[in-house]
PDB file of C-alpha atoms in Angstrom:
ATOM      1  CA  MET A   1     -50.986  21.157 215.280  1.00  0.00           C
ATOM      2  CA  ASN A   2     -53.328  18.646 213.649  1.00  0.00           C
ATOM      3  CA  ARG A   3     -52.109  15.665 211.640  1.00  0.00           C
ATOM      4  CA  GLN A   4     -52.313  17.336 208.262  1.00  0.00           C
ATOM      5  CA  LYS A   5     -50.320  20.348 209.429  1.00  0.00           C
ATOM      6  CA  PHE A   6     -47.814  18.080 211.162  1.00  0.00           C
ATOM      7  CA  ILE A   7     -47.221  16.050 208.028  1.00  0.00           C
ATOM      8  CA  MET A   8     -46.672  19.260 206.072  1.00  0.00           C
ATOM      9  CA  ALA A   9     -44.225  20.509 208.684  1.00  0.00           C
ATOM     10  CA  LEU A  10     -42.417  17.197 208.516  1.00  0.00           C
ATOM     11  CA  ALA A  11     -42.148  17.416 204.735  1.00  0.00           C
ATOM     12  CA  LEU A  12     -40.699  20.929 204.996  1.00  0.00           C
ATOM     13  CA  GLY A  13     -38.205  19.903 207.635  1.00  0.00           C
ATOM     14  CA  VAL A  14     -39.744  22.209 210.239  1.00  0.00           C
ATOM     15  CA  VAL A  15     -40.124  19.523 212.915  1.00  0.00           C
ATOM     16  CA  PRO A  16     -36.826  18.586 214.632  1.00  0.00           C
ATOM     17  CA  ALA A  17     -35.933  14.890 214.619  1.00  0.00           C
ATOM     18  CA  LEU A  18     -36.366  14.380 218.365  1.00  0.00           C
ATOM     19  CA  ALA A  19     -39.701  16.164 218.423  1.00  0.00           C
ATOM     20  CA  LEU A  20     -40.651  14.144 215.361  1.00  0.00           C
ATOM     21  CA  ALA A  21     -40.201  10.809 217.106  1.00  0.00           C
ATOM     22  CA  LYS A  22     -42.190  11.954 220.129  1.00  0.00           C
ATOM     23  CA  ARG A  23     -45.003  13.411 218.018  1.00  0.00           C
ATOM     24  CA  VAL A  24     -45.294  10.310 215.847  1.00  0.00           C
ATOM     25  CA  PHE A  25     -45.532   8.147 218.956  1.00  0.00           C
ATOM     26  CA  ASN A  26     -48.255  10.366 220.394  1.00  0.00           C
ATOM     27  CA  LEU A  27     -50.267  10.410 217.151  1.00  0.00           C
ATOM     28  CA  VAL A  28     -50.183   6.622 216.920  1.00  0.00           C
ATOM     29  CA  ALA A  29     -51.069   6.193 220.582  1.00  0.00           C
ATOM     30  CA  GLN A  30     -53.976   8.597 220.401  1.00  0.00           C
ATOM     31  CA  GLY A  31     -55.658   6.894 217.482  1.00  0.00           C
ATOM     32  CA  PRO A  32     -58.091   8.724 215.176  1.00  0.00           C
ATOM     33  CA  VAL A  33     -58.772  12.351 216.017  1.00  0.00           C
ATOM     34  CA  VAL A  34     -62.347  12.947 217.152  1.00  0.00           C
ATOM     35  CA  GLY A  35     -63.999  15.278 214.679  1.00  0.00           C
ATOM     36  CA  GLY A  36     -61.480  14.507 211.941  1.00  0.00           C
ATOM     37  CA  GLY A  37     -59.336  17.553 212.666  1.00  0.00           C
ATOM     38  CA  CYS A  38     -60.194  21.188 213.257  1.00  0.00           C
ATOM     39  CA  ASP A  39     -58.456  24.215 211.803  1.00  0.00           C
ATOM     40  CA  GLY A  40     -58.064  26.822 214.523  1.00  0.00           C
ATOM     41  CA  CYS A  41     -59.542  24.750 217.349  1.00  0.00           C
ATOM     42  CA  GLU A  42     -56.310  25.106 219.326  1.00  0.00           C
ATOM     43  CA  LEU A  43     -57.184  28.766 219.895  1.00  0.00           C
ATOM     44  CA  ILE A  44     -59.792  27.654 222.418  1.00  0.00           C
ATOM     45  CA  TYR A  45     -56.954  27.560 224.955  1.00  0.00           C
ATOM     46  CA  GLU A  46     -55.530  31.005 224.215  1.00  0.00           C
ATOM     47  CA  GLY A  47     -56.791  33.378 226.865  1.00  0.00           C
ATOM     48  CA  MET A  48     -59.153  30.841 228.420  1.00  0.00           C
ATOM     49  CA  PRO A  49     -60.069  31.982 231.958  1.00  0.00           C
ATOM     50  CA  GLY A  50     -58.860  29.781 234.780  1.00  0.00           C
ATOM     51  CA  LYS A  51     -62.385  29.451 236.160  1.00  0.00           C
ATOM     52  CA  LEU A  52     -65.463  28.971 233.976  1.00  0.00           C
ATOM     53  CA  SER A  53     -69.182  28.981 234.762  1.00  0.00           C
ATOM     54  CA  ASN A  54     -72.244  28.071 232.712  1.00  0.00           C
ATOM     55  CA  ALA A  55     -72.728  31.705 231.652  1.00  0.00           C
ATOM     56  CA  ALA A  56     -70.367  34.182 230.010  1.00  0.00           C
ATOM     57  CA  TYR A  57     -70.596  37.879 229.205  1.00  0.00           C
ATOM     58  CA  MET A  58     -68.645  38.560 226.025  1.00  0.00           C
ATOM     59  CA  PRO A  59     -66.984  41.840 224.971  1.00  0.00           C
ATOM     60  CA  GLY A  60     -69.518  44.070 223.281  1.00  0.00           C
ATOM     61  CA  TRP A  61     -72.455  43.209 225.541  1.00  0.00           C
ATOM     62  CA  LYS A  62     -72.415  46.719 227.037  1.00  0.00           C
ATOM     63  CA  THR A  63     -71.291  48.711 223.998  1.00  0.00           C
ATOM     64  CA  GLY A  64     -74.732  49.539 222.608  1.00  0.00           C
ATOM     65  CA  GLU A  65     -74.586  47.074 219.710  1.00  0.00           C
ATOM     66  CA  GLN A  66     -77.544  44.720 219.125  1.00  0.00           C
ATOM     67  CA  LYS A  67     -77.523  42.469 222.179  1.00  0.00           C
ATOM     68  CA  LEU A  68     -77.970  38.715 221.740  1.00  0.00           C
ATOM     69  CA  ILE A  69     -78.461  35.943 224.301  1.00  0.00           C
ATOM     70  CA  VAL A  70     -77.402  32.485 223.120  1.00  0.00           C
ATOM     71  CA  GLN A  71     -78.599  29.648 225.314  1.00  0.00           C
ATOM     72  CA  GLY A  72     -79.376  25.953 225.369  1.00  0.00           C
ATOM     73  CA  THR A  73     -78.593  22.588 226.920  1.00  0.00           C
ATOM     74  CA  VAL A  74     -75.759  20.198 226.143  1.00  0.00           C
ATOM     75  CA  TYR A  75     -76.803  16.542 225.934  1.00  0.00           C
ATOM     76  CA  ARG A  76     -74.892  13.325 225.558  1.00  0.00           C
ATOM     77  CA  LYS A  77     -75.206  11.340 222.358  1.00  0.00           C
ATOM     78  CA  ASP A  78     -78.425   9.656 223.548  1.00  0.00           C
ATOM     79  CA  LYS A  79     -80.110  13.104 223.255  1.00  0.00           C
ATOM     80  CA  HIS A  80     -81.623  12.748 226.732  1.00  0.00           C
ATOM     81  CA  THR A  81     -78.842  12.713 229.336  1.00  0.00           C
ATOM     82  CA  VAL A  82     -77.514  16.165 230.194  1.00  0.00           C
ATOM     83  CA  ALA A  83     -73.743  16.601 229.978  1.00  0.00           C
ATOM     84  CA  PRO A  84     -71.845  18.407 232.758  1.00  0.00           C
ATOM     85  CA  ASN A  85     -68.246  19.682 232.625  1.00  0.00           C
ATOM     86  CA  VAL A  86     -68.325  20.399 228.894  1.00  0.00           C
ATOM     87  CA  ILE A  87     -66.586  23.533 227.652  1.00  0.00           C
ATOM     88  CA  VAL A  88     -68.339  25.420 224.862  1.00  0.00           C
ATOM     89  CA  TYR A  89     -66.242  28.112 223.183  1.00  0.00           C
ATOM     90  CA  ILE A  90     -67.707  30.535 220.646  1.00  0.00           C
ATOM     91  CA  TYR A  91     -66.400  33.389 218.528  1.00  0.00           C
ATOM     92  CA  HIS A  92     -67.962  35.577 215.859  1.00  0.00           C
ATOM     93  CA  THR A  93     -67.747  38.751 213.801  1.00  0.00           C
ATOM     94  CA  ASP A  94     -68.694  42.224 214.942  1.00  0.00           C
ATOM     95  CA  SER A  95     -71.609  44.308 213.650  1.00  0.00           C
ATOM     96  CA  LYS A  96     -69.672  45.083 210.460  1.00  0.00           C
ATOM     97  CA  GLY A  97     -68.709  41.508 209.657  1.00  0.00           C
ATOM     98  CA  TYR A  98     -65.094  41.623 210.855  1.00  0.00           C
ATOM     99  CA  TYR A  99     -63.204  39.603 213.465  1.00  0.00           C
ATOM    100  CA  SER A 100     -62.089  42.852 215.051  1.00  0.00           C
ATOM    101  CA  GLN A 101     -59.482  42.737 217.790  1.00  0.00           C
ATOM    102  CA  LEU A 102     -59.134  44.454 221.123  1.00  0.00           C
ATOM    103  CA  ALA A 103     -56.369  47.023 221.413  1.00  0.00           C
ATOM    104  CA  GLY A 104     -53.232  45.111 222.363  1.00  0.00           C
ATOM    105  CA  GLN A 105     -54.943  41.734 222.066  1.00  0.00           C
ATOM    106  CA  MET A 106     -52.411  38.906 222.121  1.00  0.00           C
ATOM    107  CA  ASP A 107     -54.483  35.742 222.582  1.00  0.00           C
ATOM    108  CA  GLY A 108     -56.746  34.356 219.880  1.00  0.00           C
ATOM    109  CA  LYS A 109     -56.163  37.278 217.520  1.00  0.00           C
ATOM    110  CA  ARG A 110     -57.391  35.257 214.552  1.00  0.00           C
ATOM    111  CA  HIS A 111     -60.780  34.855 216.266  1.00  0.00           C
ATOM    112  CA  GLY A 112     -61.066  38.520 217.153  1.00  0.00           C
ATOM    113  CA  ARG A 113     -62.357  40.087 220.346  1.00  0.00           C
ATOM    114  CA  LEU A 114     -65.845  38.572 220.373  1.00  0.00           C
ATOM    115  CA  ARG A 115     -65.020  35.234 221.931  1.00  0.00           C
ATOM    116  CA  GLY A 116     -66.051  33.498 225.123  1.00  0.00           C
ATOM    117  CA  TRP A 117     -66.179  30.262 227.109  1.00  0.00           C
ATOM    118  CA  ILE A 118     -68.627  28.455 229.357  1.00  0.00           C
ATOM    119  CA  LYS A 119     -68.477  25.156 231.233  1.00  0.00           C
ATOM    120  CA  THR A 120     -71.729  23.304 231.773  1.00  0.00           C
ATOM    121  CA  GLY A 121     -72.889  22.476 235.257  1.00  0.00           C
ATOM    122  CA  CYS A 122     -74.889  19.487 236.436  1.00  0.00           C
ATOM    123  CA  ASP A 123     -77.940  20.574 234.401  1.00  0.00           C
ATOM    124  CA  GLY A 124     -75.999  20.850 231.116  1.00  0.00           C
ATOM    125  CA  LYS A 125     -77.274  24.385 230.471  1.00  0.00           C
ATOM    126  CA  TYR A 126     -75.272  27.251 229.001  1.00  0.00           C
ATOM    127  CA  THR A 127     -75.755  30.954 228.242  1.00  0.00           C
ATOM    128  CA  PHE A 128     -73.687  33.497 226.317  1.00  0.00           C
ATOM    129  CA  TYR A 129     -74.434  37.216 226.524  1.00  0.00           C
ATOM    130  CA  THR A 130     -73.037  38.716 223.358  1.00  0.00           C
ATOM    131  CA  THR A 131     -73.997  40.757 220.280  1.00  0.00           C
ATOM    132  CA  MET A 132     -75.407  39.934 216.865  1.00  0.00           C
ATOM    133  CA  PRO A 133     -72.739  39.020 214.309  1.00  0.00           C
ATOM    134  CA  ALA A 134     -72.889  40.362 210.773  1.00  0.00           C
ATOM    135  CA  ALA A 135     -72.160  38.592 207.501  1.00  0.00           C
ATOM    136  CA  TYR A 136     -68.710  39.023 206.001  1.00  0.00           C
ATOM    137  CA  PRO A 137     -68.550  42.187 203.881  1.00  0.00           C
ATOM    138  CA  GLU A 138     -69.198  41.628 200.162  1.00  0.00           C
ATOM    139  CA  ARG A 139     -69.768  37.890 200.590  1.00  0.00           C
ATOM    140  CA  ASN A 140     -72.796  35.622 200.427  1.00  0.00           C
ATOM    141  CA  ASN A 141     -71.970  33.673 203.591  1.00  0.00           C
ATOM    142  CA  PRO A 142     -74.751  34.130 206.188  1.00  0.00           C
ATOM    143  CA  ALA A 143     -74.041  35.643 209.575  1.00  0.00           C
ATOM    144  CA  HIS A 144     -72.902  32.953 211.978  1.00  0.00           C
ATOM    145  CA  ILE A 145     -71.296  32.052 215.295  1.00  0.00           C
ATOM    146  CA  HIS A 146     -68.472  29.503 215.433  1.00  0.00           C
ATOM    147  CA  PRO A 147     -68.686  26.933 218.271  1.00  0.00           C
ATOM    148  CA  ILE A 148     -65.979  24.550 219.492  1.00  0.00           C
ATOM    149  CA  ILE A 149     -66.592  21.764 222.004  1.00  0.00           C
ATOM    150  CA  LYS A 150     -64.161  20.357 224.568  1.00  0.00           C
ATOM    151  CA  GLU A 151     -65.349  17.315 226.499  1.00  0.00           C
ATOM    152  CA  PRO A 152     -63.370  15.713 229.326  1.00  0.00           C
ATOM    153  CA  GLY A 153     -60.947  13.149 227.917  1.00  0.00           C
ATOM    154  CA  ILE A 154     -61.664  14.008 224.254  1.00  0.00           C
ATOM    155  CA  ASN A 155     -59.847  16.394 221.943  1.00  0.00           C
ATOM    156  CA  GLU A 156     -61.625  19.601 220.967  1.00  0.00           C
ATOM    157  CA  TYR A 157     -63.846  19.522 217.858  1.00  0.00           C
ATOM    158  CA  TYR A 158     -66.113  21.908 215.995  1.00  0.00           C
ATOM    159  CA  ILE A 159     -69.850  21.604 215.496  1.00  0.00           C
ATOM    160  CA  ASP A 160     -72.135  23.309 212.976  1.00  0.00           C
ATOM    161  CA  GLU A 161     -72.145  27.086 213.150  1.00  0.00           C
ATOM    162  CA  TYR A 162     -75.084  28.901 214.685  1.00  0.00           C
ATOM    163  CA  ARG A 163     -76.985  30.429 211.758  1.00  0.00           C
ATOM    164  CA  PHE A 164     -80.156  32.469 211.896  1.00  0.00           C
ATOM    165  CA  ASP A 165     -83.379  31.193 210.394  1.00  0.00           C
ATOM    166  CA  ASN A 166     -84.529  34.632 209.200  1.00  0.00           C
ATOM    167  CA  ASP A 167     -81.249  35.454 207.432  1.00  0.00           C
ATOM    168  CA  PRO A 168     -81.983  36.023 203.707  1.00  0.00           C
ATOM    169  CA  LEU A 169     -78.480  34.757 202.911  1.00  0.00           C
ATOM    170  CA  LEU A 170     -79.323  31.382 204.442  1.00  0.00           C
ATOM    171  CA  THR A 171     -80.666  29.795 201.274  1.00  0.00           C
ATOM    172  CA  SER A 172     -82.307  26.412 200.850  1.00  0.00           C
ATOM    173  CA  ALA A 173     -79.159  25.183 199.120  1.00  0.00           C
ATOM    174  CA  LEU A 174     -77.007  26.118 202.118  1.00  0.00           C
ATOM    175  CA  ARG A 175     -79.465  24.554 204.539  1.00  0.00           C
ATOM    176  CA  SER A 176     -79.361  21.286 202.599  1.00  0.00           C
ATOM    177  CA  LYS A 177     -75.560  21.164 202.849  1.00  0.00           C
ATOM    178  CA  ALA A 178     -75.497  21.369 206.648  1.00  0.00           C
ATOM    179  CA  GLU A 179     -73.664  18.475 208.317  1.00  0.00           C
ATOM    180  CA  ASN A 180     -75.687  18.845 211.537  1.00  0.00           C
ATOM    181  CA  ARG A 181     -72.589  18.273 213.627  1.00  0.00           C
ATOM    182  CA  GLY A 182     -73.796  18.463 217.194  1.00  0.00           C
ATOM    183  CA  GLY A 183     -77.359  18.806 215.926  1.00  0.00           C
ATOM    184  CA  ASN A 184     -79.120  21.450 213.859  1.00  0.00           C
ATOM    185  CA  GLY A 185     -77.302  24.786 214.054  1.00  0.00           C
ATOM    186  CA  VAL A 186     -80.063  26.945 212.558  1.00  0.00           C
ATOM    187  CA  VAL A 187     -81.683  28.981 215.319  1.00  0.00           C
ATOM    188  CA  LYS A 188     -84.750  31.190 215.487  1.00  0.00           C
ATOM    189  CA  LEU A 189     -84.515  34.664 216.968  1.00  0.00           C
ATOM    190  CA  ARG A 190     -87.086  36.137 219.308  1.00  0.00           C
ATOM    191  CA  LYS A 191     -87.170  39.194 221.538  1.00  0.00           C
ATOM    192  CA  ASN A 192     -87.546  38.885 225.290  1.00  0.00           C
ATOM    193  CA  ALA A 193     -89.457  41.305 227.514  1.00  0.00           C
ATOM    194  CA  ALA A 194     -86.466  43.672 227.544  1.00  0.00           C
ATOM    195  CA  GLY A 195     -86.332  43.762 223.749  1.00  0.00           C
ATOM    196  CA  ILE A 196     -83.111  41.709 223.613  1.00  0.00           C
ATOM    197  CA  LEU A 197     -82.719  39.081 220.911  1.00  0.00           C
ATOM    198  CA  VAL A 198     -82.609  35.517 222.216  1.00  0.00           C
ATOM    199  CA  CYS A 199     -81.871  32.237 220.461  1.00  0.00           C
ATOM    200  CA  LYS A 200     -81.829  28.682 221.749  1.00  0.00           C
ATOM    201  CA  ARG A 201     -79.787  25.749 220.561  1.00  0.00           C
ATOM    202  CA  ASP A 202     -79.391  22.394 222.255  1.00  0.00           C
ATOM    203  CA  ILE A 203     -76.134  20.586 221.496  1.00  0.00           C
ATOM    204  CA  ILE A 204     -75.890  16.810 221.055  1.00  0.00           C
ATOM    205  CA  LEU A 205     -72.373  15.622 221.814  1.00  0.00           C
ATOM    206  CA  GLY A 206     -70.930  13.364 219.154  1.00  0.00           C
ATOM    207  CA  GLN A 207     -73.835  13.646 216.728  1.00  0.00           C
ATOM    208  CA  ASN A 208     -72.432  13.385 213.200  1.00  0.00           C
ATOM    209  CA  ILE A 209     -68.905  13.789 214.584  1.00  0.00           C
ATOM    210  CA  PRO A 210     -66.313  11.553 212.870  1.00  0.00           C
ATOM    211  CA  ASN A 211     -64.418   9.062 215.067  1.00  0.00           C
ATOM    212  CA  TYR A 212     -66.691   9.699 218.041  1.00  0.00           C
ATOM    213  CA  ALA A 213     -67.070   6.613 220.221  1.00  0.00           C
TER     214      ALA A 213
END
C-alpha cells in the first residue's frame, strides 16, 4: 500500500488503530518514497521465483506467437558502472492487446500471464524471451511493455515503458511527453538470424526518478 492509498484507507476507517500507529511510524522513518509511488508495483512480489538469473523465458515463448527478445544492460546513475543484483520485472499484453491470465492463475492476476523476472549478474546484463505485445483494443495507446525495478535497499519503482519505434501509434506528441525514467524507453526492433524480433534497452538506475539519492 503506497502513501496515497494508505491515507485513503485511514480516512475510510479501514486501517485498525494499532496497525495505523505502526504504519505511520514506518512511513515517517522511511522518508520519501523513491519514484514517488507506484500503482501496482507491489505485484512484483506475487509469484516471484525463489531463484532468479539474468535471463527469463516468459509464458508464450513457445506458443507460436511472434517471438521477441528483450535485452540490455543495467547501469548505475553515472551511466558507466554496471549494476549487479538488480531485479527487473516486466509484464505486457498478449497478441490481442489483453492482459490475459493463465487458467487458475492466482498471483499477479492484474498483470496477466505474460510476466517475468530477472536479476542482473556482475555484468549488469539482462534478457527476456517473450512475445510481442499488442496495443489495447480500440485505443490509441501504443503497444508497450511495463518494467518495474527493485534495487537492493530501495523500494520498487517503475521506469518508462518499452515502446517500439516503428509503431504508428507512437506519435511525436507522445514521444515528447516521455519522462525518460530510467532512460529512453523507445526501442528499435530488428530480426536476428533466426528471424526472431530483438530489441535492446539499457537502463540507467535513478535517472529522472523522484527522491532518488
